[in-house]
Amino acid sequence: MPIVKDVGVKYKNVQVRVGNNVTILAGFNVTLKCVTEGFPPPKVSWFKFGNESSNRGSTYHIANTSKSDEGRYTCSAKNVFGTDDKSSYVTVIGK
């Protein structure tokens, strides 16, 4: 069964830059990528449904997606000069 990204391209597993929304079939994997720049290098935090996640890397991987994974994921990049946030909405089709 294919996975359909919002732009209509079919994938088995999806990798998305944060800021783009994605629609995925339940049971497949999705990886959100947070691309950051800055000096000093920003520290990355992830928020799932508005709650801070323990994930601290530049990617957020969701394996074996289900309806409970559906929602807004936000990457927050912070250094001494400020903070920038970007979000993606993940829609899961199926169980």
Protein backbone atom coordinates (compact mmCIF):
# COMPACT_ATOMS: atom_id res chain seq x y z
CA MET A 1 0.00 0.00 0.00
CA PRO A 2 1.46 3.38 -0.94
CA ILE A 3 1.87 6.38 1.28
CA VAL A 4 0.78 9.67 -0.21
CA LYS A 5 2.54 12.87 0.77
CA ASP A 6 0.43 16.02 0.45
CA VAL A 7 2.11 16.89 -2.85
CA GLY A 8 0.77 13.66 -4.32
CA VAL A 9 4.04 11.69 -4.52
CA LYS A 10 3.90 8.04 -3.41
CA TYR A 11 6.42 6.74 -0.85
CA LYS A 12 6.88 3.60 1.23
CA ASN A 13 8.38 5.52 4.14
CA VAL A 14 8.32 9.30 4.26
CA GLN A 15 10.96 11.89 5.19
CA VAL A 16 9.67 15.43 5.52
CA ARG A 17 11.28 18.79 6.30
CA VAL A 18 9.51 20.42 9.20
CA GLY A 19 7.08 22.99 7.87
CA ASN A 20 5.59 20.57 5.35
CA ASN A 21 2.50 18.55 6.24
CA VAL A 22 2.31 14.84 5.55
CA THR A 23 -0.42 12.24 5.12
CA ILE A 24 0.64 8.65 5.78
CA LEU A 25 -1.04 5.27 5.97
CA ALA A 26 -1.18 3.65 9.41
CA GLY A 27 1.59 1.15 10.00
CA PHE A 28 4.26 2.94 7.99
CA ASN A 29 7.13 5.15 9.19
CA VAL A 30 7.65 8.89 8.93
CA THR A 31 10.74 10.95 9.77
CA LEU A 32 10.49 14.70 10.32
CA LYS A 33 13.71 16.63 9.69
CA CYS A 34 14.52 19.92 11.37
CA VAL A 35 17.11 21.84 9.34
CA THR A 36 18.82 24.51 11.46
CA GLU A 37 21.49 27.14 10.96
CA GLY A 38 23.09 29.60 13.33
CA PHE A 39 26.09 30.52 15.40
CA PRO A 40 26.44 29.31 17.96
CA PRO A 41 24.70 26.19 16.61
CA PRO A 42 21.12 26.04 17.87
CA LYS A 43 19.91 23.35 20.25
CA VAL A 44 16.87 21.51 18.93
CA SER A 45 13.81 20.56 20.97
CA TRP A 46 10.70 18.77 19.71
CA PHE A 47 7.11 19.27 20.79
CA LYS A 48 4.38 16.74 20.09
CA PHE A 49 0.86 18.16 20.40
CA GLY A 50 2.33 21.12 22.32
CA ASN A 51 4.12 18.98 24.92
CA GLU A 52 7.91 18.81 24.94
CA SER A 53 9.32 15.48 23.76
CA SER A 54 12.47 13.79 25.03
CA ASN A 55 13.78 13.78 21.43
CA ARG A 56 16.70 16.23 21.10
CA GLY A 57 18.09 15.47 17.64
CA SER A 58 17.47 17.08 14.28
CA THR A 59 15.09 14.25 13.30
CA TYR A 60 11.88 12.94 14.84
CA HIS A 61 11.09 9.38 13.78
CA ILE A 62 7.61 7.87 14.13
CA ALA A 63 7.66 4.11 13.53
CA ASN A 64 4.57 2.05 12.76
CA THR A 65 2.26 5.08 12.71
CA SER A 66 -1.24 4.92 14.17
CA LYS A 67 -4.11 7.37 14.67
CA SER A 68 -2.60 8.28 18.08
CA ASP A 69 0.41 9.77 16.23
CA GLU A 70 -1.78 12.18 14.26
CA GLY A 71 -1.27 15.84 15.14
CA ARG A 72 1.14 18.78 15.12
CA TYR A 73 4.89 18.27 15.63
CA THR A 74 7.05 21.33 16.27
CA CYS A 75 10.81 21.73 16.04
CA SER A 76 12.23 24.53 18.18
CA ALA A 77 15.79 25.72 17.49
CA LYS A 78 17.33 27.95 20.17
CA ASN A 79 20.64 29.69 20.76
CA VAL A 80 21.70 32.75 22.77
CA PHE A 81 20.33 35.06 20.06
CA GLY A 82 16.83 33.67 19.87
CA THR A 83 14.41 30.89 19.04
CA ASP A 84 12.72 29.79 15.83
CA ASP A 85 9.90 27.24 15.59
CA LYS A 86 8.47 25.32 12.63
CA SER A 87 5.64 22.81 12.65
CA SER A 88 4.32 19.96 10.54
CA TYR A 89 0.93 18.32 10.82
CA VAL A 90 0.93 14.53 10.45
CA THR A 91 -2.32 12.94 9.27
CA VAL A 92 -2.62 9.15 9.64
CA ILE A 93 -5.08 7.28 7.43
CA GLY A 94 -6.38 3.98 8.73
CA LYS A 95 -6.23 2.29 12.13
